[in-house]
Every structure is written in structure tokens, then in C-alpha cells.
mmCIF file of C-alpha atoms and ligand atoms in Angstrom:
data_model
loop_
_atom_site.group_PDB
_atom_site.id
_atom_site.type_symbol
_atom_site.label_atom_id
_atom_site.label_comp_id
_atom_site.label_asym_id
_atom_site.label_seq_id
_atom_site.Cartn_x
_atom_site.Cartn_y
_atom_site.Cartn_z
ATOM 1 C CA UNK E 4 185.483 49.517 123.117
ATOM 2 C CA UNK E 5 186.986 52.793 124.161
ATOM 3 C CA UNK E 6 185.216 55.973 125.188
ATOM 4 C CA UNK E 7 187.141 57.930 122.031
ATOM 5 C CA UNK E 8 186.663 55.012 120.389
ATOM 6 C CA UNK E 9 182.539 54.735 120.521
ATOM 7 C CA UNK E 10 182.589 58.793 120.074
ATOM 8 C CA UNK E 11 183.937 58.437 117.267
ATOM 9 C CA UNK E 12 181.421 55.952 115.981
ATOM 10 C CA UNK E 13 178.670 58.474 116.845
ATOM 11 C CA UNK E 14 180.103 61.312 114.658
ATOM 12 C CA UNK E 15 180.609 59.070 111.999
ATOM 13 C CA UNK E 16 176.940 58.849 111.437
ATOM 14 C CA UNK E 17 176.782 62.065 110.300
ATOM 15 C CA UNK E 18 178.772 62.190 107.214
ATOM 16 C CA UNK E 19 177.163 58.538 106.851
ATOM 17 C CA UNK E 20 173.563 59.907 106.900
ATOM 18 C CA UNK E 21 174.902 62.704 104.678
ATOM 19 C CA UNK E 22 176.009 60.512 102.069
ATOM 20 C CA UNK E 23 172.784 58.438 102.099
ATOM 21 C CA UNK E 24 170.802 61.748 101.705
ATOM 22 C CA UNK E 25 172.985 62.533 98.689
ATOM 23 C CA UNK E 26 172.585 59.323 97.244
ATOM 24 C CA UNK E 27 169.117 59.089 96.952
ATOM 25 C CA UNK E 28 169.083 62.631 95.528
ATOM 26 C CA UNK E 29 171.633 61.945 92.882
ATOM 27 C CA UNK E 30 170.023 58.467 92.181
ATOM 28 C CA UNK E 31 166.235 60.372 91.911
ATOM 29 C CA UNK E 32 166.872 63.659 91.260
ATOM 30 C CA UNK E 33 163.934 65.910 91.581
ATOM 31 C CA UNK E 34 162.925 65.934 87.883
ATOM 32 C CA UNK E 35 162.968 62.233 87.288
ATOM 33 C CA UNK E 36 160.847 61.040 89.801
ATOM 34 C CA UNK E 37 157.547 62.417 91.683
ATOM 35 C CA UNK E 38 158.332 64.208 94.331
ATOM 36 C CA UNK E 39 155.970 62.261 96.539
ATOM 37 C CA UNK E 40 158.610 58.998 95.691
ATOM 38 C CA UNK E 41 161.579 61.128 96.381
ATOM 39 C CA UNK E 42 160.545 61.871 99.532
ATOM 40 C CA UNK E 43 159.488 58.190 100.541
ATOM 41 C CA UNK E 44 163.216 57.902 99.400
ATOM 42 C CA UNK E 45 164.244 60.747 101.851
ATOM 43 C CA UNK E 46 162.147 59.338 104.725
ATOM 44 C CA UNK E 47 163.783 55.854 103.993
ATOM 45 C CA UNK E 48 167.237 56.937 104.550
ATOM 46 C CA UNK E 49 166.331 58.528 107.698
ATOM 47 C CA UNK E 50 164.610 55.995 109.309
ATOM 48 C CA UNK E 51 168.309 53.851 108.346
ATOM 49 C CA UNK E 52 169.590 55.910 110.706
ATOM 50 C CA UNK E 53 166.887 57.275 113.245
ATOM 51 C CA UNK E 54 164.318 54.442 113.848
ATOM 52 C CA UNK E 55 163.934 52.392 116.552
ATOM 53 C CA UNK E 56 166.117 49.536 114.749
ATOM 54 C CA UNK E 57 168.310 51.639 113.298
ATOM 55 C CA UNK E 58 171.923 53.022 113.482
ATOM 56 C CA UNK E 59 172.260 55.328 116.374
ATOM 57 C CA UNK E 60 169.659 53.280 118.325
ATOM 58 C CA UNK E 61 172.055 50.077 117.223
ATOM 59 C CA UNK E 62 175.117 52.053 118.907
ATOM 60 C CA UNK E 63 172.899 53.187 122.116
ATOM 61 C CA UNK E 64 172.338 49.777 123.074
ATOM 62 C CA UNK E 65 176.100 49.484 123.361
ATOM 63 C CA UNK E 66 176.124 51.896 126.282
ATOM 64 C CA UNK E 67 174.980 49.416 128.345
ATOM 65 C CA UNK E 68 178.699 48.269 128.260
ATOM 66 C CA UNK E 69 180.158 51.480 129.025
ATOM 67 C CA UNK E 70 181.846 52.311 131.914
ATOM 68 C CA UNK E 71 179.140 54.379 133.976
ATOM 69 C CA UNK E 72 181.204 57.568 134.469
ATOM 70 C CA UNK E 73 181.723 57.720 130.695
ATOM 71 C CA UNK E 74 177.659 57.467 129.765
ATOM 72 C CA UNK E 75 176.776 61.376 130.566
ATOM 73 C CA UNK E 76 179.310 61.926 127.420
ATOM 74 C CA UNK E 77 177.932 59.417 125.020
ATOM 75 C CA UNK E 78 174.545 59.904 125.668
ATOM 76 C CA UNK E 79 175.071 63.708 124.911
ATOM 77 C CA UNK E 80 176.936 62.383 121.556
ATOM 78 C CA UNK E 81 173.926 60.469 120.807
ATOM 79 C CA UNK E 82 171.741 63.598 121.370
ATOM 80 C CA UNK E 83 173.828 66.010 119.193
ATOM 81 C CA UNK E 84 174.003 63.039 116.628
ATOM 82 C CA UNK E 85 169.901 62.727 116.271
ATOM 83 C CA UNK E 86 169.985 66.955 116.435
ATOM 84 C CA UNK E 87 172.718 67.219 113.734
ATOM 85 C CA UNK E 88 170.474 64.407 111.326
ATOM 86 C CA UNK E 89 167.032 65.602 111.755
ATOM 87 C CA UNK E 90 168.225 69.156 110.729
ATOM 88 C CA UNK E 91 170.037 67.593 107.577
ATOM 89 C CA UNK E 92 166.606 66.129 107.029
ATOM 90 C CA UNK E 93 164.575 69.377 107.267
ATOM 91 C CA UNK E 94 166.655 70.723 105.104
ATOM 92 C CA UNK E 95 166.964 67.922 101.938
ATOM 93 C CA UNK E 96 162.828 68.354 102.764
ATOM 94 C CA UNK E 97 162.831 71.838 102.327
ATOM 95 C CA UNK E 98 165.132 71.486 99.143
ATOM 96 C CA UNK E 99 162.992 69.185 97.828
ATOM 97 C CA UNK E 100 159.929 71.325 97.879
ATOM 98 C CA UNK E 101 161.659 74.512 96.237
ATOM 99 C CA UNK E 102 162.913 72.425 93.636
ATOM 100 C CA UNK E 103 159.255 71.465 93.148
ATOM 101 C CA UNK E 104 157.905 75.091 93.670
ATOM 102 C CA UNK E 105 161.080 76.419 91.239
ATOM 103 C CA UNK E 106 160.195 73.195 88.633
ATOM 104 C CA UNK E 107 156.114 74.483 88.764
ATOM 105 C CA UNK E 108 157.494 78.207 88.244
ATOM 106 C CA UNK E 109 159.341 77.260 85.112
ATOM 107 C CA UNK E 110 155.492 76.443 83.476
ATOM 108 C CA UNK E 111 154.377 79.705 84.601
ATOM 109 C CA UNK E 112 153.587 82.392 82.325
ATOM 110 C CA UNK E 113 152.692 85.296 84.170
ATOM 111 C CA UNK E 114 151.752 87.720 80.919
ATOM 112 C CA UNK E 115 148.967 85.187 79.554
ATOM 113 C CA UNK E 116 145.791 86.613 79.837
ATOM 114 C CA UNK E 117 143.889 85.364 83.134
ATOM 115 C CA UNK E 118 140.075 83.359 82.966
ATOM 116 C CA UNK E 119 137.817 86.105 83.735
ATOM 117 C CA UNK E 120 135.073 83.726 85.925
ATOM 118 C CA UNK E 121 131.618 83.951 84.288
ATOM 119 C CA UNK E 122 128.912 86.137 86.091
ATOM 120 C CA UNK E 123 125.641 85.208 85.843
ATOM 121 C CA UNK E 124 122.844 87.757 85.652
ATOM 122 C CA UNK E 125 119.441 88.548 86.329
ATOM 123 C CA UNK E 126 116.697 86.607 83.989
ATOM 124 C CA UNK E 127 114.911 88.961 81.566
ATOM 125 C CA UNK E 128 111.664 87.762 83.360
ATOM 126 C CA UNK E 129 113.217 89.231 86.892
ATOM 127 C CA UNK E 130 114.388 92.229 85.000
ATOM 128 C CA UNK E 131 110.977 93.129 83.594
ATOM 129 C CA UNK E 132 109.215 92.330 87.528
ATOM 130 C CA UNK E 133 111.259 94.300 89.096
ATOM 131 C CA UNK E 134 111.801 97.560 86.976
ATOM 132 C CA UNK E 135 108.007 97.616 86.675
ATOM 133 C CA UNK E 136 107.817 97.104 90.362
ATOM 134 C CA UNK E 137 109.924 99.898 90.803
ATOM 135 C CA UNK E 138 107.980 102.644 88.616
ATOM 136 C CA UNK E 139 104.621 101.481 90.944
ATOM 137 C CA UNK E 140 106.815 101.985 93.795
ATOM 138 C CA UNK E 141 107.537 105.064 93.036
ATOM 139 C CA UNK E 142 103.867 106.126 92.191
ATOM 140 C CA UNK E 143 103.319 104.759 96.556
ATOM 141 C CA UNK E 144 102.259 101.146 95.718
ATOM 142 C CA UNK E 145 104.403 98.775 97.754
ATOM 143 C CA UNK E 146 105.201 94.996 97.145
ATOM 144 C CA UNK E 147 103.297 92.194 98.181
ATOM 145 C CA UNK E 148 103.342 88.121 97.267
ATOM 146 C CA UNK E 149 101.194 85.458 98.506
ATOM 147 C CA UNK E 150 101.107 81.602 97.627
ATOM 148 C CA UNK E 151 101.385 79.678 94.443
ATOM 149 C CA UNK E 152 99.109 77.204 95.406
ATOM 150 C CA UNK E 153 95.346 78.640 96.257
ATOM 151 C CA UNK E 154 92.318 78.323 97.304
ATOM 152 C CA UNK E 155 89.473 78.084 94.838
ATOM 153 C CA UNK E 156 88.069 80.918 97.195
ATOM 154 C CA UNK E 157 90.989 83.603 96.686
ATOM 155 C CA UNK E 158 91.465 82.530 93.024
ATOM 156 C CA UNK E 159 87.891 82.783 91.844
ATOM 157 C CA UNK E 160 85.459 83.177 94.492
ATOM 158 C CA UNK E 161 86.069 85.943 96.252
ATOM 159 C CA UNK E 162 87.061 87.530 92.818
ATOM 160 C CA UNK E 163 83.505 87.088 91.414
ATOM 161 C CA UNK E 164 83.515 84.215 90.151
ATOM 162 C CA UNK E 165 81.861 81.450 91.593
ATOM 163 C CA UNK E 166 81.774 78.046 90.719
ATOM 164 C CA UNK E 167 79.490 78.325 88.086
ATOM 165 C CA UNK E 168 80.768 81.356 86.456
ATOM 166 C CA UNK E 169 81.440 81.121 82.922
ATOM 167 C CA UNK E 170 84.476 83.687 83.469
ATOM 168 C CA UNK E 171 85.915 80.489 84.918
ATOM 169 C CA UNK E 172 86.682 79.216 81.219
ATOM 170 C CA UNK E 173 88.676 81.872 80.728
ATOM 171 C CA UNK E 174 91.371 80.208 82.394
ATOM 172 C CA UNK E 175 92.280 76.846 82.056
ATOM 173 C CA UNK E 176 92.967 76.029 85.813
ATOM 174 C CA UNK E 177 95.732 73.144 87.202
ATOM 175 C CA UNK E 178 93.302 71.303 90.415
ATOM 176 C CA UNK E 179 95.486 69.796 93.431
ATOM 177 C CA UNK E 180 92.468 68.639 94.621
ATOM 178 C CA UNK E 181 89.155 70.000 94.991
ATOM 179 C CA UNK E 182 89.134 73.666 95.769
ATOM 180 C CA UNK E 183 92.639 73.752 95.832
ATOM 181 C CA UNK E 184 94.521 75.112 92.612
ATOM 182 C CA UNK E 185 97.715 76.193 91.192
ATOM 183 C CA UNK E 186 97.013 80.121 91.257
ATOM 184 C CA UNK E 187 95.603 80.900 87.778
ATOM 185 C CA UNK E 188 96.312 84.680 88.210
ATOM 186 C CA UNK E 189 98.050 87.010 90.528
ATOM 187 C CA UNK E 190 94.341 88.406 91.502
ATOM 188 C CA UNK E 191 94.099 86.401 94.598
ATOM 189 C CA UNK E 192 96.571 88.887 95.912
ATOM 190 C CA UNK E 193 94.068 91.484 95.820
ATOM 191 C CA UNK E 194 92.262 89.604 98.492
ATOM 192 C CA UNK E 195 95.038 88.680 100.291
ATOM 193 C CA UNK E 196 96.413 92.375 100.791
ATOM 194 C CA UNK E 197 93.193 93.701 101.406
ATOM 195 C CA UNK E 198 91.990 91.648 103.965
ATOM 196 C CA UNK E 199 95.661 91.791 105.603
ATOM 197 C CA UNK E 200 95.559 96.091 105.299
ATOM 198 C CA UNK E 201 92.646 98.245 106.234
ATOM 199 C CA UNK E 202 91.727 101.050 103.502
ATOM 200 C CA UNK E 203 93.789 103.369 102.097
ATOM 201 C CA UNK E 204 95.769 100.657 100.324
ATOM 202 C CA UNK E 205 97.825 100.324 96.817
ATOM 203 C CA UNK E 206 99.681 97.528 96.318
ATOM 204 C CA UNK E 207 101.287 95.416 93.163
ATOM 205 C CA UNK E 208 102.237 92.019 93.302
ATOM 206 C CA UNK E 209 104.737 89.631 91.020
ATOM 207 C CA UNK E 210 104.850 86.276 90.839
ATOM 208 C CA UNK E 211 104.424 83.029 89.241
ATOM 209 C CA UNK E 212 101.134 82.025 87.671
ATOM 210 C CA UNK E 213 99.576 78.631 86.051
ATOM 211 C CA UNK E 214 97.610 77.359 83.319
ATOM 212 C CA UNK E 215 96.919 73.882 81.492
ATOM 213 C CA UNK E 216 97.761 76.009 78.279
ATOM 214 C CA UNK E 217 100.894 75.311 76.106
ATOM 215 C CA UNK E 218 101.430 75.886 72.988
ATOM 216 C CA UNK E 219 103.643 78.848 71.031
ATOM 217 C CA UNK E 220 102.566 82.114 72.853
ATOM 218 C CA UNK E 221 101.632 79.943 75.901
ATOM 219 C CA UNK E 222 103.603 78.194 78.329
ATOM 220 C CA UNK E 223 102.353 76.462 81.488
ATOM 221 C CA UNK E 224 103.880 78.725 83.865
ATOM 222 C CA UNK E 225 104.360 82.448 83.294
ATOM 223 C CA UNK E 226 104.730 85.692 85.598
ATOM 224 C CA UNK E 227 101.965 87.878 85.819
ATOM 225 C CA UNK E 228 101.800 91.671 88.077
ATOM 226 C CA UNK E 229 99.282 92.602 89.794
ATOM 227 C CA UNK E 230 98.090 95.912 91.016
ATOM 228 C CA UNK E 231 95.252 98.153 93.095
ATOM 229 C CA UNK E 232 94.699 100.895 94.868
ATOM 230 C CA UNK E 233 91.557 101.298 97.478
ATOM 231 C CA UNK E 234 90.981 104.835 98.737
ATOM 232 C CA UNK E 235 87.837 107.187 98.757
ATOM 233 C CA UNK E 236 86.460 108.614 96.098
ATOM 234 C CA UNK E 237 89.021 106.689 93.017
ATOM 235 C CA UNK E 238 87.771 106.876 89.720
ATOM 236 C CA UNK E 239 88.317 105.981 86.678
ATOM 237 C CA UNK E 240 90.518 108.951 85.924
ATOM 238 C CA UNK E 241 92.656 107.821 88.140
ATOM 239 C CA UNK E 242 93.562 104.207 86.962
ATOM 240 C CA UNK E 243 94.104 106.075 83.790
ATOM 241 C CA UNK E 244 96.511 108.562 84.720
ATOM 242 C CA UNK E 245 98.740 106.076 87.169
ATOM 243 C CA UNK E 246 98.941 103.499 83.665
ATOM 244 C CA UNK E 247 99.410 106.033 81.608
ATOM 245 C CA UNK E 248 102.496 107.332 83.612
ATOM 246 C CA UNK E 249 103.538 103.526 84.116
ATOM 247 C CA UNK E 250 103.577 102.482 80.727
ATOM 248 C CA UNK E 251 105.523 105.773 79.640
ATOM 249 C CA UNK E 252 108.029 104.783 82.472
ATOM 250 C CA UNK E 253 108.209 101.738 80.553
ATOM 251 C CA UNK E 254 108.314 102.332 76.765
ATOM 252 C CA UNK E 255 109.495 105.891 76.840
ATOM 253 C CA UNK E 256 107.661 109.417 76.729
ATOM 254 C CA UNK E 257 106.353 109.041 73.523
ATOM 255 C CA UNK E 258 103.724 105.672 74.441
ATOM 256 C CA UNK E 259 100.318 106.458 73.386
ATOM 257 C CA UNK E 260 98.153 104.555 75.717
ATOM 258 C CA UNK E 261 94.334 103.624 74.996
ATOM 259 C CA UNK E 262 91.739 102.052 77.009
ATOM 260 C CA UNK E 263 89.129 99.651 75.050
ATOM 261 C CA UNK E 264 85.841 98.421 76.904
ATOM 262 C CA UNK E 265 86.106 95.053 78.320
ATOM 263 C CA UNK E 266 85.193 92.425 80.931
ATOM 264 C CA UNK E 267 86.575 90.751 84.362
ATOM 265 C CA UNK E 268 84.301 89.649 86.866
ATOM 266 C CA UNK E 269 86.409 91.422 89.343
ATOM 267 C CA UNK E 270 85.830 95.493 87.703
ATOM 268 C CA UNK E 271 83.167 97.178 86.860
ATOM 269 C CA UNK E 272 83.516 98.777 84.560
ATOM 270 C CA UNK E 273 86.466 96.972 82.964
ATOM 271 C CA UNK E 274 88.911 97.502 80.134
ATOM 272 C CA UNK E 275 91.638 96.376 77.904
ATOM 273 C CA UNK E 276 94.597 98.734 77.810
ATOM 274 C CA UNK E 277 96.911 99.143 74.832
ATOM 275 C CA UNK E 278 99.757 100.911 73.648
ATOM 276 C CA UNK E 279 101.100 101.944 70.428
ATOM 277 C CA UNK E 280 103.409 99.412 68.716
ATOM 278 C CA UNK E 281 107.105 100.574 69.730
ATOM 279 C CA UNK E 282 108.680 98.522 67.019
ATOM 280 C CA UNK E 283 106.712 100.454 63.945
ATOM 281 C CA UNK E 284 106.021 103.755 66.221
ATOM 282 C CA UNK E 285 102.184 103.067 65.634
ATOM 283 C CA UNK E 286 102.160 103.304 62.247
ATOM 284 C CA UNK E 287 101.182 99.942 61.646
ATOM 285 C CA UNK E 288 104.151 99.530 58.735
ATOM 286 C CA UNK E 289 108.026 100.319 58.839
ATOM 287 C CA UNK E 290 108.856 101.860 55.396
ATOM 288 C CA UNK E 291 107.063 99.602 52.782
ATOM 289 C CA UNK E 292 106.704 96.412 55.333
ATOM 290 C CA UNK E 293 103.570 95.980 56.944
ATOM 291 C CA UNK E 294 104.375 95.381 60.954
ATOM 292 C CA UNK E 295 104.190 91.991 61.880
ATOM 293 C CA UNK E 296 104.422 92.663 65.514
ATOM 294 C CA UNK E 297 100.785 95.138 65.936
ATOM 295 C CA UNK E 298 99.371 93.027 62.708
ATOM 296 C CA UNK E 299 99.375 96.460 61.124
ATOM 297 C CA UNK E 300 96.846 98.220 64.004
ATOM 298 C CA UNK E 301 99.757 100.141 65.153
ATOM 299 C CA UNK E 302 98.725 99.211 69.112
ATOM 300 C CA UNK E 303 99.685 96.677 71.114
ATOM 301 C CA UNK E 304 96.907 94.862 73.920
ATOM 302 C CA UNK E 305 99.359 95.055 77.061
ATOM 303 C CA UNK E 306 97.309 94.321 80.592
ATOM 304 C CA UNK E 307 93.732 94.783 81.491
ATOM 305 C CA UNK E 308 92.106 97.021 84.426
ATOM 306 C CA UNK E 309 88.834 98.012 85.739
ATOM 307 C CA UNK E 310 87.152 99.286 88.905
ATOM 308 C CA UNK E 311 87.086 97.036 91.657
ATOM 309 C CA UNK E 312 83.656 95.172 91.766
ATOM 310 C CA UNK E 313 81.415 96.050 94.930
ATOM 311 C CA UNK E 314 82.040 92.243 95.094
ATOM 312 C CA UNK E 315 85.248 91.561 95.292
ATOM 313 C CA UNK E 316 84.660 94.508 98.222
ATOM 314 C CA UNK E 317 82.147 92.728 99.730
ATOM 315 C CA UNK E 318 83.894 89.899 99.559
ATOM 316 C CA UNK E 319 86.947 90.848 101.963
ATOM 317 C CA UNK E 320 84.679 93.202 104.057
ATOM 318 C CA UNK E 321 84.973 96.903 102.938
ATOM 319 C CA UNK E 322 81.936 99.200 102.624
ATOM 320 C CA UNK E 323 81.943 99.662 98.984
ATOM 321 C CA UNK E 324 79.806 103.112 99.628
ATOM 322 C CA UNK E 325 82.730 104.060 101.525
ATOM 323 C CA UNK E 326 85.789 102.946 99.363
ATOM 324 C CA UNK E 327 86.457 102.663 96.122
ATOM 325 C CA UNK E 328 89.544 101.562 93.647
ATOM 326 C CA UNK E 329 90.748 100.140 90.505
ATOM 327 C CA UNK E 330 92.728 97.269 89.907
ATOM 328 C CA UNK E 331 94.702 96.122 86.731
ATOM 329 C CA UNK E 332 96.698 92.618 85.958
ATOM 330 C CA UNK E 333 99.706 92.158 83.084
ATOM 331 C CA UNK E 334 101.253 89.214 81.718
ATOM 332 C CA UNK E 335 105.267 90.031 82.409
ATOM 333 C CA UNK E 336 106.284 87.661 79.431
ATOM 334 C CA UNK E 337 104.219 89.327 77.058
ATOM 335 C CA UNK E 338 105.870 92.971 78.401
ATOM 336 C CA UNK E 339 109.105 91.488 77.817
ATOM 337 C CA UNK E 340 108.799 90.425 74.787
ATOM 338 C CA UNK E 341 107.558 93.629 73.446
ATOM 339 C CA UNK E 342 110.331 95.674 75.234
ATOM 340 C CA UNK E 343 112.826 93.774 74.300
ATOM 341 C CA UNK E 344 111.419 92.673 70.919
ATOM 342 C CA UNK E 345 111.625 89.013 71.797
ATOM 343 C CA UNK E 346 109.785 86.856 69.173
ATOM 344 C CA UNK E 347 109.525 83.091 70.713
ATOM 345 C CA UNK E 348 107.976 83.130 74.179
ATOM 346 C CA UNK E 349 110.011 80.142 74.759
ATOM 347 C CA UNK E 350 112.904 81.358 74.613
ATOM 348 C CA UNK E 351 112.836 82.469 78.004
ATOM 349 C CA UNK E 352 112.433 78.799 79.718
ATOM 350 C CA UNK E 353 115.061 77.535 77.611
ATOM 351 C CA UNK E 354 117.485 78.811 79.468
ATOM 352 C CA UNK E 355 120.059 79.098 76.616
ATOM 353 C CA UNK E 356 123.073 81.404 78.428
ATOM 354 C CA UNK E 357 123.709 82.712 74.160
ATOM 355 C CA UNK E 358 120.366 84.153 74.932
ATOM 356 C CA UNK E 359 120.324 85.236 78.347
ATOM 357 C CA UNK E 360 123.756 87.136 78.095
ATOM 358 C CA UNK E 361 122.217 89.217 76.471
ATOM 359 C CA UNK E 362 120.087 90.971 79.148
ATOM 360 C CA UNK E 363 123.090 90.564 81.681
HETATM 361 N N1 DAH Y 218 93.473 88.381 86.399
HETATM 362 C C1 DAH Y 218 93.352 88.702 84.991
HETATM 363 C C2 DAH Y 218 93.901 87.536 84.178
HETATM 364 O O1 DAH Y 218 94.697 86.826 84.641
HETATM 365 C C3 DAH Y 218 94.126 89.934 84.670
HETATM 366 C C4 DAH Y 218 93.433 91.131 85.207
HETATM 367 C C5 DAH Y 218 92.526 91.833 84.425
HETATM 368 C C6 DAH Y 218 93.687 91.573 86.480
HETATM 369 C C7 DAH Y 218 91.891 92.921 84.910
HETATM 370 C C8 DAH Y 218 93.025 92.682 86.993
HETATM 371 C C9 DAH Y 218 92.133 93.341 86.168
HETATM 372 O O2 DAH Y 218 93.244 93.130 88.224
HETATM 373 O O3 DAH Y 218 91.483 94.466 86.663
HETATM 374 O O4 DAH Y 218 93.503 87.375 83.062
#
């Protein structure tokens, strides 16, 4: 075969592979098949040409035949031949993928409305911890949290009551094992803090708390806040006046606050705090309806408080001649559902998102 001759051959291929390319698009044009098959199709008709078995390797191995002087020509044919293909490729690629990107357009709307992604929000629960957190911070107490799981000695011991005790009846305690329980208050934290600080200290503390109790104003777990304040010479006057500002911080300027006599093991002397109902304004009825939510008493029993017991002082190693404080506890369920005149306790484990939004 002659040198013009086999040249010829090579070009040839071009218009050849052109054709083939065509073909398959005409046969499978972009809409009637995937795209995926079309360019199988695509890869099919260059491999015709461009593998190792096929075309322009087929007319390579007739170099070998070739006058010697005339290969330097033919083998730069063959190179221009593979260049020339592979870009025709590319290109029916690149065709193929607008078409695609031009056939996904055609679906697009771009003036309906987009999916705004839902937020989530804080839990009513975290809500309540930390805005009342945030008045005692103000007032100089800081933060503190210990462990769920206790001792029997910082949950009752060291708080007054030992093992004997009937204060211990009070709350139905979860036992690990012996001496350990799931923490039945947030007291334990007074403890804690104090034998972590030396005196002056103030100090609140949130968290999770635990008791074999469940029924419709109970749940197993709940959130309670703790707070004291060691310094010399506290009294009495002054556990009133820092609740007094914190639960008008709370529920607004107006709050009457009173302070009943009580007992905890862990103040002396102790006492029940409450505050006038905020959903009848401490009347005890709204118009003609007697107020379901104060039983008609117009106040509401919202955390107790006390002195700190030379005991509990004792206890973590203070001079109680030297230092004195008070101390006060609050179950953060029971605020929440008065602030945000909740009526089911459970209705903040059941984590329904109708409810929840709500507070977001
Ligand atoms: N620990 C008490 C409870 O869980 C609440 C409490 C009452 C805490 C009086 C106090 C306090 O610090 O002074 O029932």
C-alpha cells in the first residue's frame, strides 16, 4: 500500500468516528435515554476506534510494512488522528452534560418559594435555668454543677440528715447501691461549692434531680436551682431582700412575695416562700371564676429557704461563729409552669415540637 494511500486511510477515521458519534446521538438522543446509557454509548464508539483492538491501532500495525523513511509521516498521522478523536469526544461529553444541565433547568422554577430549614430552640426547662441563673448572676452569685449521681454523704448527710432522719422521707430516693444515689436535690451542691471555695461565697446551681415519684405533678426526673450565700454577719433580711428582687426579676415589678415558717434540716430557721398568683393578680378569682391555679388563696408556694444550719457548716468545716448564710432550693418545672401558665407537667418530657415551638 502506498504512503498517500495509508494517509489517506488515517484521515478517513475521522469523519468515520464522526459519524459513529452522530449515530449514537441521533439513535439515543439525550431525552430518551439516561444519560448514564448515552454515554456508555459514547464511550463505545470511541473505544471502536481508540482501543487497543481497534481502528487506528488496526492501521498502526500496518506500519510495520512501510517503507522506513515513510514511518516519521504516518506515525505523526496516527498522532493527529487520536488528537483530532479524543477532542471530538470531549466535546459530544461536554454536549451531553449541558443537554442534561439545560433538560434539569427546564424543571426549575426559580420564583417558588424556597424550604426555610427548621431551627430548633431552646427547651422551656433551659429557658427557665438559665434566665433565673442570669438574675442571681447579676445579684454576684456565680454558676456551679456537680454530679448526678451522689453520695449518700453530700445528698443527706452532710445536709443534716443522717441515716435515720425522718426528713429522709421527704424524698423518695433512687439507690445505685448502698450510699450511692441518684441526687434527690440540688443541695449537695452546697457542700460541694463550699468545701471547693473558702468564705465569702454565693453560688446557684441547675441541674437535673431524681425521685421514685411519678404521677401528674410528678415526674421522675425534674430540674431543680439551687442557691447560697456564706459571708459574715447574713441574716435573714438578707435572703429576703435578694428573693424578693429575684422573683420580681421573674414575674414582673408588681410580685408580692411572702415568707411562711417551715422546715429543712439544712436551715434554721427555715421557710416556704410564695408569691401572689400572676394568673388572677392575687385575687384569688378572675371576674366571677374562682382561680383554679392559687385554689382561690391568691399566692402561689414557689421554692423554700432558710439559714444555713451550724451543721451543714460544721459539716464542710467553717466556723459557724464566724460565718453565716442562707440558702434556698426551687423546683424549675414548677416555675415554668407558672410563668408560662403551663397546666400538664408532662408536657415538657413529651417532647411534642407543636408544643415546644412555642417557647422558640
Ligand atoms: N432541697 C430541698 C428540696 O429538694 C429544697 C430546698 C429547701 C433547698 C430549702 C434549700 C432550702 O437550700 O434552704 O426539697
Amino acid at each position: 500500500m502506498s504512503i498517500d494511500d495509508l494517509l489517506q486511510e488515517f484521515d478517513s477515521l475521522i469523519p468515520a468516528f464522526e459519524e459513529g458519534l452522530s449515530a449514537v446521538m441521533q439513535a439515543d438522543g439525550p431525552s430518551s435515554s439516561s444519560s448514564a446509557a448515552l454515554a456508555d454509548a459514547l464511550e463505545a464508539v470511541r473505544v471502536e476506534f481508540l482501543g487497543r483492538k481497534g481502528r487506528l491501532a488496526g492501521l498502526m500495525a500496518k506500519l510495520g510494512t512501510a517503507d522506513p523513511a515513510d514511518r516519521p509521516a504516518l506515525g505523526q498521522a496516527a498522532n493527529r488522528v487520536k488528537e483530532a478523536i479524543s477532542v471530538r469526544f470531549d466535546d459530544a461529553l461536554a454536549a451531553l452534560e449541558k443537554a442534561k444541565a439545560d433538560a434539569l433547568l427546564k424543571h426549575f422554577d426559580p420564583t417558588v418559594p424556597g424550604r426555610a430549614p427548621t431551627l430548633g430552640g431552646l427547651h422551656p426547662i433551659t429557658l427557665v435555668m438559665e434566665e433565673v441563673c442570669q438574675v442571681f448572676q447579676h445579684l454576684g452569685f456565680e454558676i456551679v454543677s456537680g454530679p448526678e449521681v451522689e453520695t449518700d454523704w453530700y445528698n443527706f448527710e452532710a445536709l443534716n440528715m443522717p441515716g435515720d432522719h425522718p426528713a429522709r422521707d421527704m424524698q423518695d430516693t433512687l439507690f445505685i447501691q448502698e450510699n450511692i444515689v441518684l441526687r434527690t436535690h440540688t443541695s449537695p451542691l452546697q457542700i460541694r461549692t463550699m468545701l471547693a471555695r473558702k468564705p465569702p461565697v454565693a453560688a446557684v446551681a441547675p441541674g437535673k434531680v431524681y425521685r421514685r415519684d411519678s404521677d401528674i405533678t410528678h415526674t421522675p426526673m425534674f430540674h431543680q436551682i439551687e442557691g447560697f450565700l456564706v459571708d459574715k454577719h447574713v441574716s435573714m433580711a438578707h435572703l429576703r431582700g435578694s428573693l424578693t428582687a429575684f422573683l420580681q426579676a421573674l414575674f414582673g415589678a408588681g410580685t408580692k412575695v411572702r415568707f411562711r415558717p417551715s422546715f429543712f434540716p439544712f436551715t434554721e430557721p427555715s421557710a416556704e416562700v410564695d408569691i401572689s398568683c400572676n394568673m388572677c393578680g392575687g385575687k384569688g378569682h378572675k371576674g366571677n371564676e374562682p382561680c383554679r391555679v392559687c385554689k382561690t388563696t391568691g399566692w402561689l408556694e414557689i421554692l423554700g429557704c432558710g439559714m444555713i444550719d451550724p451543721e451543714v457548716f460544721r459539716a464542710v468545716g467553717y466556723d459557724s461563729e464566724a460565718w453565716s448564710g442562707f440558702a434556698f432550693g426551687m423546683g424549675v418545672e414548677r416555675i415554668a409552669m407558672l410563668k408560662y401558665g403551663v397546666g400538664d407537667l408532662r408536657m415538657f418530657f413529651e417532647n411534642d415540637a407543636r408544643f415546644l415551638r412555642q417557647f422558640a
